[in-house]
Coordinates of C-alpha atoms and ligand atoms in Angstrom, one line a residue:
X1 CA -39.7 19.1 85.0
X2 CA -42.1 19.4 82.0
X3 CA -42.3 22.8 80.3
X4 CA -45.4 23.9 78.5
X5 CA -43.4 25.3 75.8
X6 CA -41.1 23.0 73.7
X7 CA -37.6 23.4 74.9
X8 CA -35.0 24.8 72.5
X9 CA -32.7 21.9 73.4
X10 CA -35.2 19.5 72.1
X11 CA -34.4 20.6 68.6
X12 CA -31.1 18.8 69.2
X13 CA -32.2 15.8 71.2
X14 CA -35.9 15.2 70.7
X15 CA -35.7 14.4 67.0
X16 CA -36.4 11.2 65.2
X17 CA -33.7 9.4 63.3
X18 CA -30.0 9.1 63.7
X19 CA -29.1 12.6 64.9
X20 CA -31.4 12.6 67.9
X21 CA -29.8 9.3 68.9
X22 CA -26.3 10.3 68.4
X23 CA -26.5 13.6 70.1
X24 CA -28.0 11.9 73.2
X25 CA -25.4 9.2 73.1
X26 CA -22.5 11.5 72.7
X27 CA -23.7 13.8 75.6
X28 CA -24.2 10.6 77.7
X29 CA -20.6 9.9 77.0
X30 CA -19.9 12.5 79.8
X31 CA -21.6 10.0 82.2
X32 CA -25.1 11.5 82.4
X33 CA -28.1 9.2 82.8
X34 CA -30.9 9.2 80.3
X35 CA -33.0 11.2 82.8
X36 CA -31.4 14.4 81.6
X37 CA -33.5 14.3 78.4
X38 CA -36.7 14.0 80.4
X39 CA -37.8 17.5 79.5
X40 CA -35.3 19.1 81.8
X41 CA -33.9 22.5 80.5
X42 CA -30.2 22.4 79.6
X43 CA -28.5 25.4 81.0
X44 CA -25.2 26.7 79.6
X45 CA -22.8 28.0 82.1
X46 CA -20.7 30.4 80.1
X47 CA -17.4 30.6 82.0
X48 CA -14.7 33.2 81.3
X49 CA -12.4 31.7 83.9
X50 CA -8.7 31.8 83.0
X51 CA -5.4 31.8 84.8
X52 CA -4.4 34.5 82.4
X53 CA -7.1 36.6 83.9
X54 CA -6.6 37.0 87.7
X55 CA -9.8 38.8 88.1
X56 CA -11.8 35.8 86.9
X57 CA -9.6 33.1 88.4
X58 CA -12.1 32.0 90.9
X59 CA -14.9 31.5 88.5
X60 CA -14.7 27.7 88.4
X61 CA -15.8 27.7 92.0
X62 CA -18.6 30.1 91.2
X63 CA -19.6 27.8 88.3
X64 CA -19.9 24.9 90.7
X65 CA -22.3 26.9 92.9
X66 CA -24.3 27.8 89.9
X67 CA -24.6 24.2 88.8
X68 CA -25.8 23.2 92.3
X69 CA -28.6 25.7 91.9
X70 CA -29.4 24.5 88.3
X71 CA -29.7 20.8 89.4
X72 CA -31.7 21.7 92.5
X73 CA -34.2 23.5 90.4
X74 CA -34.6 20.7 88.0
X75 CA -32.2 21.8 85.1
X76 CA -29.1 20.3 83.7
X77 CA -26.0 22.6 83.8
X78 CA -23.4 22.3 81.1
X79 CA -20.3 24.5 81.5
X80 CA -18.5 25.8 78.5
X81 CA -15.5 28.1 78.1
X82 CA -15.0 31.2 76.0
X83 CA -12.0 33.4 75.5
X84 CA -11.3 35.5 78.6
X85 CA -9.9 39.0 78.5
X86 CA -7.4 39.7 81.3
X87 CA -7.0 43.4 81.4
X88 CA -3.5 43.4 82.9
X89 CA -2.0 41.0 80.5
X90 CA -3.6 41.3 77.0
X91 CA -1.6 43.2 74.4
X92 CA -2.1 45.6 72.9
X93 CA -5.4 46.1 74.7
X94 CA -8.3 43.9 75.8
X95 CA -10.6 46.3 74.1
X96 CA -9.3 45.0 70.8
X97 CA -10.8 41.7 71.7
X98 CA -14.1 42.7 73.4
X99 CA -16.0 42.2 70.1
X100 CA -14.3 38.9 69.5
X101 CA -15.4 37.6 72.9
X102 CA -18.9 39.0 72.3
X103 CA -18.9 36.9 69.0
X104 CA -17.6 33.9 70.8
X105 CA -20.3 34.2 73.4
X106 CA -23.1 34.8 70.9
X107 CA -22.1 32.0 68.6
X108 CA -21.5 29.4 71.4
X109 CA -25.0 30.3 72.8
X110 CA -26.6 30.2 69.5
X111 CA -24.9 27.1 68.2
X112 CA -25.1 24.8 71.3
X113 CA -28.1 23.1 72.7
X114 CA -29.0 25.3 75.6
X115 CA -32.4 26.6 76.9
X116 CA -30.8 29.3 79.1
X117 CA -27.4 30.6 80.0
X118 CA -25.7 31.8 83.1
X119 CA -22.9 34.3 82.2
X120 CA -19.8 34.3 84.5
X121 CA -17.6 37.3 84.2
X122 CA -15.6 39.9 86.1
X123 CA -12.7 41.7 84.6
X124 CA -13.5 44.9 82.6
X125 CA -14.3 43.7 79.1
X126 CA -15.7 40.3 80.0
X127 CA -19.0 41.8 81.4
X128 CA -19.9 43.9 78.3
X129 CA -18.7 41.2 75.9
X130 CA -21.0 38.6 77.6
X131 CA -24.0 41.1 77.7
X132 CA -23.4 42.0 74.0
X133 CA -23.3 38.3 72.9
X134 CA -26.2 37.2 75.1
X135 CA -28.3 40.2 73.9
X136 CA -27.8 39.1 70.3
X137 CA -28.4 35.4 70.9
X138 CA -31.5 36.3 73.0
X139 CA -32.2 33.2 74.9
X140 CA -33.0 33.4 78.7
X141 CA -29.8 34.7 80.4
X142 CA -28.7 35.7 83.9
X143 CA -25.3 37.2 84.7
X144 CA -23.2 36.4 87.9
X145 CA -20.4 38.8 88.1
X146 CA -17.3 37.6 89.9
X147 CA -17.1 40.4 92.5
X148 CA -14.3 42.7 93.6
X149 CA -11.1 41.4 95.1
X150 CA -10.3 42.1 98.8
X151 CA -9.1 45.6 99.6
X152 CA -5.3 46.0 99.5
X153 CA -3.6 46.4 102.8
X154 CA -0.2 48.0 103.0
X155 CA 1.0 48.4 106.4
X156 CA -1.7 50.5 108.3
X157 CA -3.2 51.7 105.0
X158 CA -6.1 50.3 102.9
X159 CA -5.2 50.6 99.3
X160 CA -7.3 50.1 96.2
X161 CA -5.9 48.2 93.1
X162 CA -5.6 50.5 90.3
X163 CA -6.2 54.0 91.7
X164 CA -3.9 53.8 94.7
X165 CA -1.3 52.0 92.6
X166 CA -1.1 54.9 90.3
X167 CA -0.8 57.4 93.0
X168 CA 1.9 55.4 94.8
X169 CA 3.7 55.0 91.5
X170 CA 3.9 58.8 91.2
X171 CA 5.5 58.8 94.6
X172 CA 7.9 56.1 93.5
X173 CA 8.8 58.1 90.4
X174 CA 9.6 61.1 92.6
X175 CA 11.8 59.1 94.8
X176 CA 9.5 59.2 97.8
X177 CA 9.1 55.5 98.1
X178 CA 12.0 53.1 98.2
X179 CA 12.5 50.0 95.9
X180 CA 11.8 47.9 99.0
X181 CA 8.5 49.7 99.8
X182 CA 7.4 49.4 96.2
X183 CA 8.0 45.6 96.2
X184 CA 6.1 45.4 99.4
X185 CA 3.1 47.2 97.8
X186 CA 3.3 44.8 94.8
X187 CA 2.7 41.9 97.2
X188 CA -0.3 43.4 98.9
X189 CA -2.3 45.7 96.7
X190 CA -4.2 42.8 95.0
X191 CA -4.8 40.3 97.7
X192 CA -7.3 37.8 96.1
X193 CA -9.0 36.8 92.9
X194 CA -11.8 39.2 91.8
X195 CA -11.8 42.4 89.8
X196 CA -10.2 45.7 90.9
X197 CA -11.7 47.0 94.1
X198 CA -12.3 50.6 93.2
X199 CA -15.2 51.9 91.0
X200 CA -13.2 51.2 87.9
X201 CA -14.6 49.7 84.7
X202 CA -15.2 46.2 86.2
X203 CA -17.0 47.5 89.3
X204 CA -19.0 49.9 87.1
X205 CA -20.0 47.3 84.6
X206 CA -21.0 44.8 87.3
X207 CA -23.1 47.5 88.9
X208 CA -24.7 48.4 85.6
X209 CA -25.4 44.8 84.7
X210 CA -27.4 44.8 88.0
X211 CA -29.0 48.1 87.2
X212 CA -30.0 46.9 83.8
X213 CA -31.8 44.0 85.6
X214 CA -29.5 41.2 84.2
X215 CA -28.2 40.0 87.7
X216 CA -29.9 39.2 90.9
X217 CA -30.2 42.3 93.2
X218 CA -27.1 42.8 95.3
X219 CA -24.8 40.8 93.0
X220 CA -22.3 43.4 91.9
X221 CA -20.5 44.4 95.1
X222 CA -20.1 41.1 97.0
X223 CA -16.4 40.5 97.4
X224 CA -15.1 37.7 95.2
X225 CA -13.9 35.4 98.2
X226 CA -17.0 36.1 100.3
X227 CA -19.3 33.0 100.8
X228 CA -22.3 35.2 99.7
X229 CA -20.8 35.3 96.2
X230 CA -21.3 31.6 96.0
X231 CA -24.7 31.8 97.5
X232 CA -25.9 34.3 95.0
X233 CA -24.4 32.1 92.2
X234 CA -26.4 29.2 93.5
X235 CA -29.6 31.3 93.6
X236 CA -28.8 32.4 90.0
X237 CA -28.6 28.8 88.9
X238 CA -32.0 28.2 90.4
X239 CA -33.4 31.2 88.9
X240 CA -32.4 30.6 85.3
X241 CA -34.3 27.4 85.3
X242 CA -37.4 29.4 86.2
X243 CA -36.5 32.0 83.6
X244 CA -36.6 29.3 80.9
X245 CA -40.2 28.4 81.8
X246 CA -41.1 32.1 81.8
X247 CA -39.3 32.7 78.4
X248 CA -37.6 35.7 80.1
X249 CA -35.1 36.8 77.5
X250 CA -32.7 39.7 77.4
X251 CA -34.8 41.4 74.8
X252 CA -37.7 41.7 77.4
X253 CA -35.3 43.3 80.0
X254 CA -32.9 45.4 77.9
X255 CA -35.3 48.2 77.0
X256 CA -34.5 51.9 76.5
X257 CA -35.9 52.6 80.0
X258 CA -33.6 50.0 81.4
X259 CA -30.6 51.5 79.7
X260 CA -31.6 54.9 81.0
X261 CA -31.8 53.4 84.5
X262 CA -28.3 52.1 84.0
X263 CA -27.0 55.5 82.9
X264 CA -28.6 57.1 86.0
X265 CA -27.0 54.5 88.2
X266 CA -23.6 55.0 86.3
X267 CA -23.8 58.6 87.3
X268 CA -24.8 58.0 90.8
X269 CA -22.0 55.6 91.4
X270 CA -19.3 57.8 89.7
X271 CA -18.8 55.0 87.2
X272 CA -16.0 54.6 84.7
X273 CA -16.0 56.5 81.4
X274 CA -15.7 53.1 79.7
X275 CA -19.3 52.4 80.6
X276 CA -20.3 54.9 77.9
X277 CA -18.8 52.9 75.2
X278 CA -20.0 49.6 76.6
X279 CA -23.6 50.6 77.3
X280 CA -23.9 52.1 73.7
X281 CA -22.5 48.9 72.3
X282 CA -25.0 46.6 74.3
X283 CA -27.9 48.9 73.5
X284 CA -27.2 48.7 69.8
X285 CA -27.2 44.9 70.0
X286 CA -30.9 45.1 71.0
X287 CA -31.7 48.0 68.5
X288 CA -32.2 50.4 71.5
X289 CA -31.5 54.0 70.4
X290 CA -29.4 55.0 73.3
X291 CA -27.1 58.0 72.5
X292 CA -24.3 60.1 74.0
X293 CA -26.8 62.8 74.5
X294 CA -28.8 60.5 76.9
X295 CA -25.7 60.3 79.1
X296 CA -25.3 64.0 79.2
X297 CA -29.0 64.8 79.8
X298 CA -29.3 62.1 82.5
X299 CA -26.0 63.1 84.1
X300 CA -27.1 66.7 84.7
X301 CA -30.0 65.6 86.8
X302 CA -28.5 62.6 88.7
X303 CA -26.5 63.2 91.9
X304 CA -23.2 61.3 92.4
X305 CA -23.8 59.5 95.7
X306 CA -21.1 56.7 95.9
X307 CA -18.0 57.8 97.7
X308 CA -15.7 55.0 96.4
X309 CA -12.3 55.7 94.6
X310 CA -11.3 57.1 92.2
X311 CA -14.0 59.7 92.7
X312 CA -14.4 59.2 96.4
X313 CA -12.6 57.7 99.5
X314 CA -13.7 54.1 100.0
X315 CA -13.3 50.8 98.3
X316 CA -15.8 48.2 97.0
X317 CA -15.9 46.1 100.2
X318 CA -17.2 49.2 102.1
X319 CA -19.7 49.8 99.3
X320 CA -20.9 46.2 99.6
X321 CA -21.3 46.7 103.4
X322 CA -23.1 49.9 102.9
X323 CA -25.8 48.1 100.9
X324 CA -24.4 48.2 97.3
X325 CA -26.3 48.9 94.1
X326 CA -29.8 48.1 95.7
X327 CA -29.2 51.0 98.3
X328 CA -28.1 53.3 95.6
X329 CA -31.1 52.5 93.3
X330 CA -33.5 52.9 96.3
X331 CA -32.0 56.4 96.9
X332 CA -32.5 57.5 93.2
X333 CA -35.7 55.6 92.7
X334 CA -37.8 58.7 91.9
X335 CA -35.3 59.2 89.0
X336 CA -35.6 55.7 87.7
X337 CA -38.2 53.9 85.7
X338 CA -39.3 51.5 88.5
X339 CA -41.3 49.3 86.2
X340 CA -38.5 47.8 84.2
X341 CA -38.5 44.1 84.4
X342 CA -35.4 42.2 85.7
X343 CA -34.1 38.7 85.9
X344 CA -36.0 38.2 89.2
X345 CA -39.3 38.3 87.1
X346 CA -40.1 41.4 89.2
X347 CA -39.6 45.1 88.6
X348 CA -36.6 47.2 89.6
X349 CA -39.0 48.9 92.1
X350 CA -40.0 45.6 93.8
X351 CA -36.3 44.6 93.8
X352 CA -35.0 47.7 95.6
X353 CA -37.8 49.5 97.4
X354 CA -36.9 47.8 100.7
X355 CA -33.1 48.1 100.3
X356 CA -31.4 49.6 103.3
X357 CA -28.3 51.8 103.4
X358 CA -26.1 51.0 106.3
X359 CA -23.4 53.8 105.9
X360 CA -24.3 57.2 104.7
X361 CA -20.6 58.1 104.4
X362 CA -20.1 55.5 101.6
X363 CA -23.6 55.9 99.9
X364 CA -24.4 59.5 100.5
X365 CA -28.1 60.6 100.9
X366 CA -29.3 62.6 97.9
X367 CA -29.4 65.8 100.2
X368 CA -25.7 65.3 100.9
X369 CA -24.5 64.1 97.4
X370 CA -20.8 64.1 96.5
X371 CA -22.0 66.4 93.6
X372 CA -25.2 67.5 92.3
X373 CA -24.5 66.1 88.8
X374 CA -23.3 62.7 87.7
X375 CA -19.7 61.7 87.2
X376 CA -19.5 61.6 83.4
X377 CA -20.0 64.6 81.2
X378 CA -20.3 64.7 77.5
X379 CA -18.4 67.4 75.7
X380 CA -18.8 68.8 72.1
X381 CA -17.2 71.4 70.0
X382 CA -15.1 71.9 66.9
X383 CA -12.5 69.6 68.5
X384 CA -15.0 66.8 69.0
X385 CA -18.0 67.1 66.7
X386 CA -19.2 63.6 67.6
X387 CA -18.5 64.0 71.2
X388 CA -15.9 63.4 74.0
X389 CA -16.2 62.2 77.5
X390 CA -14.7 63.5 80.8
X391 CA -15.2 62.1 84.3
X392 CA -15.7 65.3 86.1
X393 CA -15.9 63.8 89.5
X394 CA -12.3 62.5 89.2
X395 CA -11.1 65.9 87.7
X396 CA -9.6 68.9 89.5
X397 CA -12.3 71.4 90.1
X398 CA -10.0 74.3 89.1
X399 CA -9.4 72.8 85.7
X400 CA -13.0 72.3 84.7
X401 CA -12.9 75.6 83.0
X402 CA -9.5 76.2 81.5
X403 CA -7.9 77.8 78.4
X404 CA -4.4 76.8 77.6
X405 CA -1.8 76.1 74.9
X406 CA -1.6 72.6 73.5
X407 CA 1.5 70.5 73.7
X408 CA 1.0 67.7 71.2
X409 CA 2.2 64.1 71.3
X410 CA 1.6 62.6 67.8
X411 CA 1.2 59.2 69.3
X412 CA 1.7 57.1 72.5
X413 CA 5.3 56.1 71.8
X414 CA 6.3 59.8 71.3
X415 CA 4.5 60.6 74.6
X416 CA 6.5 58.0 76.4
X417 CA 9.8 59.1 75.0
X418 CA 9.2 62.7 76.0
X419 CA 7.2 62.6 79.2
X420 CA 10.2 62.5 81.6
X421 CA 12.3 65.0 79.5
X422 CA 13.5 67.6 81.9
X423 CA 13.3 70.2 79.1
X424 CA 9.7 69.5 78.1
X425 CA 8.2 73.0 77.4
X426 CA 5.0 72.7 79.5
X427 CA 3.6 74.4 82.6
X428 CA 0.6 74.0 84.8
X429 CA -1.6 75.8 82.1
X430 CA -0.6 73.6 79.3
X431 CA -3.1 71.2 77.6
X432 CA -1.5 67.8 76.8
X433 CA -2.9 66.5 73.5
X434 CA -2.2 62.9 72.4
X435 CA -3.3 61.6 68.9
X436 CA -3.7 58.2 67.3
X437 CA -4.9 56.3 70.3
X438 CA -8.6 55.7 69.2
X439 CA -10.3 52.6 68.0
X440 CA -8.4 52.5 64.6
X441 CA -5.4 54.6 65.5
X442 CA -3.8 52.7 68.4
X443 CA -5.5 50.2 67.4
X444 CA -8.1 48.8 69.7
X445 CA -8.9 52.0 71.7
X446 CA -6.4 51.3 74.6
X447 CA -6.6 52.9 78.0
X448 CA -3.8 55.3 77.3
X449 CA -5.7 58.5 77.9
X450 CA -4.4 59.0 81.4
X451 CA -1.3 60.7 80.1
X452 CA 1.2 60.7 83.1
X453 CA 2.1 64.0 84.5
X454 CA 5.4 65.2 82.9
X455 CA 8.2 64.9 85.3
X456 CA 9.0 68.6 85.1
X457 CA 5.6 69.3 86.5
X458 CA 5.6 66.7 89.2
X459 CA 8.9 68.2 90.5
X460 CA 7.1 71.6 90.7
X461 CA 4.4 70.1 92.7
X462 CA 1.8 70.2 90.0
X463 CA -0.8 67.5 90.6
X464 CA -3.0 67.7 87.5
X465 CA -3.3 69.4 84.0
X466 CA -5.8 69.1 81.2
X467 CA -5.2 66.1 79.0
X468 CA -7.0 65.3 75.8
X469 CA -6.9 62.3 73.5
X470 CA -9.0 59.9 71.5
X471 CA -8.0 57.1 73.8
X472 CA -10.0 55.6 76.7
X473 CA -8.8 55.6 80.4
X474 CA -8.8 53.0 83.0
X475 CA -11.8 53.4 85.2
X476 CA -9.4 53.4 88.1
X477 CA -7.6 56.6 87.0
X478 CA -8.2 60.2 87.9
X479 CA -7.5 63.7 86.7
X480 CA -8.8 66.2 84.3
X481 CA -8.7 63.9 81.3
X482 CA -10.8 64.3 78.2
X483 CA -11.3 61.0 76.4
X484 CA -13.0 59.3 73.5
X485 CA -12.7 62.4 71.2
X486 CA -14.7 61.5 68.1
X487 CA -14.1 61.2 65.3
X488 CA -10.6 60.0 66.2
X489 CA -7.4 61.5 64.7
X490 CA -6.5 58.4 62.7
X491 CA -9.7 58.8 60.6
X492 CA -9.1 62.6 60.1
X493 CA -11.1 63.9 63.0
X494 CA -10.2 67.5 64.0
X495 CA -7.8 66.2 66.7
X496 CA -5.5 65.3 63.9
X497 CA -5.1 69.0 63.0
X498 CA -4.1 70.2 66.5
X499 CA -0.5 71.6 66.7
X500 CA 1.7 72.5 69.6
X501 CA 1.0 76.0 70.6
X502 CA -2.7 76.1 69.5
X503 CA -5.1 77.3 72.2
X504 CA -7.8 75.0 73.5
X505 CA -10.6 75.8 75.9
X506 CA -12.2 73.1 78.0
X507 CA -15.4 74.2 79.6
X508 CA -17.1 71.3 81.3
X509 CA -20.0 73.3 82.8
X510 CA -20.7 74.4 79.2
X511 CA -19.9 71.0 77.9
X512 CA -17.6 72.4 75.4
X513 CA -14.2 71.5 73.9
X514 CA -13.0 74.2 71.5
X515 CA -9.8 74.6 69.4
X516 CA -9.0 78.2 68.8
X517 CA -8.0 77.9 65.2
X518 CA -9.8 79.6 62.5
X519 CA -12.2 77.5 60.4
X520 CA -10.4 78.0 57.1
X521 CA -7.0 77.1 58.7
X522 CA -8.6 74.1 60.3
X523 CA -9.9 73.1 57.0
X524 CA -6.6 73.4 55.3
X525 CA -4.9 71.3 57.9
X526 CA -7.5 68.6 57.7
X527 CA -7.4 68.7 53.9
X528 CA -3.6 67.9 54.2
X529 CA -4.3 64.9 56.6
X530 CA -2.9 61.6 55.6
X531 CA -4.1 58.5 57.6
X532 CA -1.3 56.5 59.4
X533 CA -0.5 53.2 57.8
X534 CA -2.8 50.4 59.1
X535 CA -1.6 48.4 61.9
X536 CA -2.9 45.1 60.6
X537 CA -3.3 43.7 57.0
X538 CA -4.6 40.2 58.0
X539 CA -6.5 38.3 60.6
X540 CA -8.7 39.5 63.3
X541 CA -6.8 42.8 63.6
X542 CA -7.8 43.6 59.9
X543 CA -11.4 42.6 60.6
X544 CA -11.3 45.1 63.6
X545 CA -9.9 47.9 61.6
X546 CA -12.2 47.4 58.7
X547 CA -15.4 47.2 60.7
X548 CA -15.0 48.9 64.2
X549 CA -17.3 51.9 64.7
X550 CA -16.3 55.2 66.5
X551 CA -16.5 55.7 70.3
X552 CA -19.8 57.5 70.1
X553 CA -21.4 54.4 68.5
X554 CA -19.9 51.9 71.0
X555 CA -17.0 50.6 69.0
X556 CA -18.8 47.5 68.0
X557 CA -18.4 46.1 64.5
X558 CA -20.7 47.7 62.0
X559 CA -22.1 44.2 61.0
X560 CA -23.1 43.2 64.5
Ligands
FES601 FE1 -9.4 43.0 85.8 FE2 -8.8 45.6 86.9 S1 -7.5 44.2 86.0 S2 -10.7 44.5 86.7

């Protein structure tokens, strides 16, 4: 295949002198014939496969399907690894390493001879990390997400990894499940490779990659073990070769309008709160001025349609069968910018205008939306001058407007020590506050925001209370949980000044989070603030602490 434009990889191979010769010779040492240098585009297959990341454990097979497609279309696939971020296993939190993976992806793409790249991801942070890296490197790129795992099946019940696990754990803590039953659940809640099968962060980010136009239509929801996952991977391999000829780069796809479409889709699917941080970070990589206010403005006028846990009833398998992201996008097409370009080379409108919905209970029609507004609301107030986030569709309606007295945990360890204390002085009106869990404070901005219900409340049958922190929360979690309070307490944000007994008002309809402490008293408390000692004095941890931005800016490094 001859391309009109000189290939990027030719800078490595099509050069006179020793280095052109030696690069060809060294690549041929892998057993390739000389024909691979005959003007064929070299396609990197960026694989985040890892056995330490169960969600991505099937990506070698997906890579083989991609390579079939690349060869068939006249390209040459070259697979390469990056670090992989396994949400369940990485300490202290995979978010600490999202930016490291983004740098790994960017520098691998930038530094190696490739004309286009196929990005293989799945687990929560691997999707935004690859999008961030590919956006910065800006060569033609297409993403193939790994798909959700099979639905869990316990006895006669379908259960979703993440959301149902947490609910069942609360029953176990209350003695309503036996050890034996708990072990049984452990063996059947996650039945295959693939990411969590609720609308958690991984499903959300896969859906938003599709909404941004960075995957082929319909990619996000195909279950990981489904043969159609490999079929779409093969198509993606074919397509990237054409994208190289068209010079279709992320910078042409990732426009402000595309991000606004993604925010709309995020609201319509009841997506994870983590999407806010990740979309902000990806947007900043391409100098797109997306802000927290865009999320709130678009949320107010986008109905939540997707009835999938944790906001709804179903799981990703049913979402896929109902039509997946294309069906959602068709339903909200009047709210989207249909002209946005995608990896297909066509517009969003052209991609989805024929999409069918096969199950109105799973993807509700606009007239019968789960809620008139989107899932995520942005709060502001004297407790969060730079914003905070709540997933209102996963919150208890009676708590969306609530004034209560704070009970403060100074950090996560203190919370863990106290939460099951039978004498903990809290009731159903209390507001649980946890500090030092933000990007610098924890560090790494872990998913600790879903403070468990204190045992004393569980025993009284209380199912939810207002919880506030500067942490994130797993997208699979639920409850009236205010997150991402910015600035965080560890840098002297107002959260650092809250004391047990202070009154706090959460008013989600008014988008307000207010600490009832007089301004001069608040000023005195903050003037006396002393930052906690840094968690790291060397290595990547120090780089992170020195350069990570706050939640409202996406927590990328300030130099990226
Ligand atoms: Fe990987 Fe849930 S643990 S997506």
